[in-house]
Amino acid sequence: MSPEPLPPVAPEVLAEAVGQLTARLRKKLDAAVAECAGKALAGSGGSVEVRFGEDTLVILRPGPSGAVTEPGQAVCSCLLAPRCLHRAAVLGAAPLADADTVPPADPAAPEPSEGTPPPVTAPVTASSVPVTTEEARPSPTPAQVDAAAGLWLAAAEALAAGVTAGGTVVQAELLRAAHSARLAGLPRAEAAALRVVRGLRTARERHRGQRLSDLTAAFRTLLAGAAALASGAAGAEEVGTARRAYAEGGSLRVLGLCREPVLSATGYGGVTTHLLGPDGSLYTLSDVRPGGVSRAKGAGTASVALGGAVLDHAGLARGGLLIAGATVSADGRLGAGRGVRATPVRGADWSQEPVAAFFARPVREAVASSLDAAASVPGDVGPALLGCDVEVLGAADDHLLARVLDGGPLVRLRVAHPHPELAHAENLRRIGGFPGVVLRVLGRPDPDRAATLRPLAVGPVPGASSSLRLPEEWRGHADLGYDRLQGDHFPRPEAGAAPGTPGPAGTDPLADAPLWRVRRLLETGVAGGRRAVAEAARGADRTALGVPLRRAGLAGAAELAEGLAAEADRRPRDSFGRLVDASPDAYARAWLASAVHLDAAERALVTASWS
């Protein structure tokens, strides 16, 4: 029989199972979790079974949601059950289920992608959505402060352990604290903790798509949010809402900009269609469900589930909707409530207003607004979309070099979604084969790289002779994740013209600045824990850490990094002179201070690179 995937497990169920183990069994837990790989088989009545030897059988019986949400849905046949190693190991090997949440402010407007955030999220919009009562909540309550303090301590312990020592026991403590945060009404803090646990799991499994920088950012977000909440001074943003709150938007006319494939590491796939309001506000409509890359590819032509509109996402990306009774979240997502009615309307070419005005905004101003808005909202909200006109200079390594027209900066165009079954990489390679072509590009600025844009769609520049020539039915733009550019879509090279070369890429302020030393120290701590930071910064290395930063005028970064190194290497002793483990609290605060400073400094350098 072929192995069966384990069903998702609610975080609190795993935390309880690990909490029941003795200290001796906890030491064996990670090895037992690894032993579960590939051993799950389908049982009767939709159950999943994992056998340990001849006499021990663990059975998981998922509930109606497909997840194990109650302790009684996981049973073991051994004599120690339910306080046994086998049951905890199977639960630890299973994927984490998304947290159950209370109904949204618009209970008739559930989202297909609710609870499964895609790798690239919807942008923050400038739409004037009324603030709901839930969003205007006051400072945290005493119960929320206590829950946040517990979450801070668990996160500090996980940070001090790092990936190498952040096994199932450490993860379970973080999940227990996350569950307490949920019960106290801190959904944003709970979501941040779940992101860290999933990142630890991915890193320990050495998953191909895992990036240490992502886990570092997740730790920074979790610790910063927990610290603000535990201080009692946090606002509504840090508290969050249990589910995305929707406000009445009245009548709304939106025009399609493009559609973007969505593919998550947890097996979800779908599409997000980006829309533009008459005042320049950005909106999104998503369809994300289990199914992976095949679902992402097929969803591009799936029907739009909004107010009975007879339209698919391909048509919406090049058309528009007139929506009556619209419900809109604060981040611009459109709800599909029972009272919503939508009628298809004619769309607008990218050269027509109000879409043309979106591309006319000065690029540096647009980038600064996009990055600042994303940084001001805790969580997974990414930079807003950016539109600009560029001239492609040619391919260089794994990206294209292009210059923003009318004296703009030199920028790098990188693949938005690198999965080989999506069309992004192939389309970007084909564009690189036509140096000199001018394009109107719609994409998302990369917050981690200097002057880098991740294009989602391209179109011809109005009035330019050496621009794209797209089919009429494409309505003036190509969605790079779905449409496939061909040779006849590009201008023919002039007779006798030699292929151009991209030339030098110019300076990269992010790579040239010695801030990479701080980044490496922070990521070393995430990977190897407190001990790794202490080892990396001992002796002559500690001097080498601060001197280049001060020479570059980054005295604040040098001071914080040196403080982190010193705290990591602090080795207190008890009254008998014996070494004892230092509290992780001061270390976590030193790490967080350096991480927040680095994030702000890098964001400033990225913004400046667009000048």
Short mmCIF file of N, CA and C in Angstrom, two decimals, residues 9 68 121 125 141-142 151 181 185 208 282 287 308 328 369 378 386 401 406 465 559:
data_model
loop_
_atom_site.label_atom_id
_atom_site.label_comp_id
_atom_site.label_asym_id
_atom_site.label_seq_id
_atom_site.Cartn_x
_atom_site.Cartn_y
_atom_site.Cartn_z
N VAL A 9 -3.14 18.82 12.02
CA VAL A 9 -3.42 18.71 13.45
C VAL A 9 -3.50 20.11 14.04
N VAL A 68 -7.41 17.09 12.64
CA VAL A 68 -7.54 16.55 13.99
C VAL A 68 -7.61 17.75 14.93
N THR A 121 0.93 38.16 -0.85
CA THR A 121 -0.36 38.58 -0.36
C THR A 121 -0.82 39.85 -1.04
N THR A 125 -4.06 48.98 0.44
CA THR A 125 -4.67 49.93 -0.49
C THR A 125 -4.88 51.28 0.18
N THR A 141 -6.07 44.17 26.95
CA THR A 141 -6.59 43.93 28.29
C THR A 141 -5.52 43.24 29.14
N PRO A 142 -5.70 43.18 30.46
CA PRO A 142 -4.74 42.46 31.31
C PRO A 142 -4.55 41.01 30.88
N LEU A 151 3.79 34.41 25.40
CA LEU A 151 4.23 34.19 24.03
C LEU A 151 5.64 34.73 23.82
N ALA A 181 -2.71 32.82 23.32
CA ALA A 181 -2.92 34.12 22.68
C ALA A 181 -4.25 34.15 21.94
N GLY A 185 -7.74 36.48 22.64
CA GLY A 185 -8.17 37.41 21.60
C GLY A 185 -7.04 38.14 20.93
N ARG A 208 13.41 22.51 0.08
CA ARG A 208 14.07 23.20 -1.03
C ARG A 208 13.69 24.67 -1.11
N LEU A 282 -6.41 50.14 -4.90
CA LEU A 282 -6.22 48.77 -5.36
C LEU A 282 -7.12 47.81 -4.60
N ASP A 287 -9.16 33.37 -5.39
CA ASP A 287 -9.75 32.03 -5.39
C ASP A 287 -8.62 31.05 -5.11
N GLY A 308 -22.87 36.67 -8.38
CA GLY A 308 -23.51 36.14 -9.57
C GLY A 308 -22.95 36.65 -10.87
N VAL A 328 -15.70 45.28 1.59
CA VAL A 328 -14.27 45.43 1.34
C VAL A 328 -13.53 45.35 2.67
N SER A 369 6.14 54.69 -0.86
CA SER A 369 4.80 54.50 -0.29
C SER A 369 4.49 53.02 -0.12
N PRO A 378 1.85 44.75 10.64
CA PRO A 378 2.46 43.48 11.02
C PRO A 378 1.84 42.34 10.24
N LEU A 386 3.26 48.21 -8.26
CA LEU A 386 3.94 49.38 -8.82
C LEU A 386 3.88 49.29 -10.33
N LEU A 401 18.16 43.41 -16.80
CA LEU A 401 18.43 44.80 -16.47
C LEU A 401 17.56 45.69 -17.35
N ASP A 406 12.49 58.09 -19.12
CA ASP A 406 12.52 59.50 -18.72
C ASP A 406 13.49 59.74 -17.56
N SER A 465 7.54 52.90 -30.72
CA SER A 465 7.60 52.02 -31.90
C SER A 465 8.22 50.67 -31.56
N GLU A 559 26.74 49.29 17.37
CA GLU A 559 26.49 49.19 18.82
C GLU A 559 25.50 48.08 19.13
#
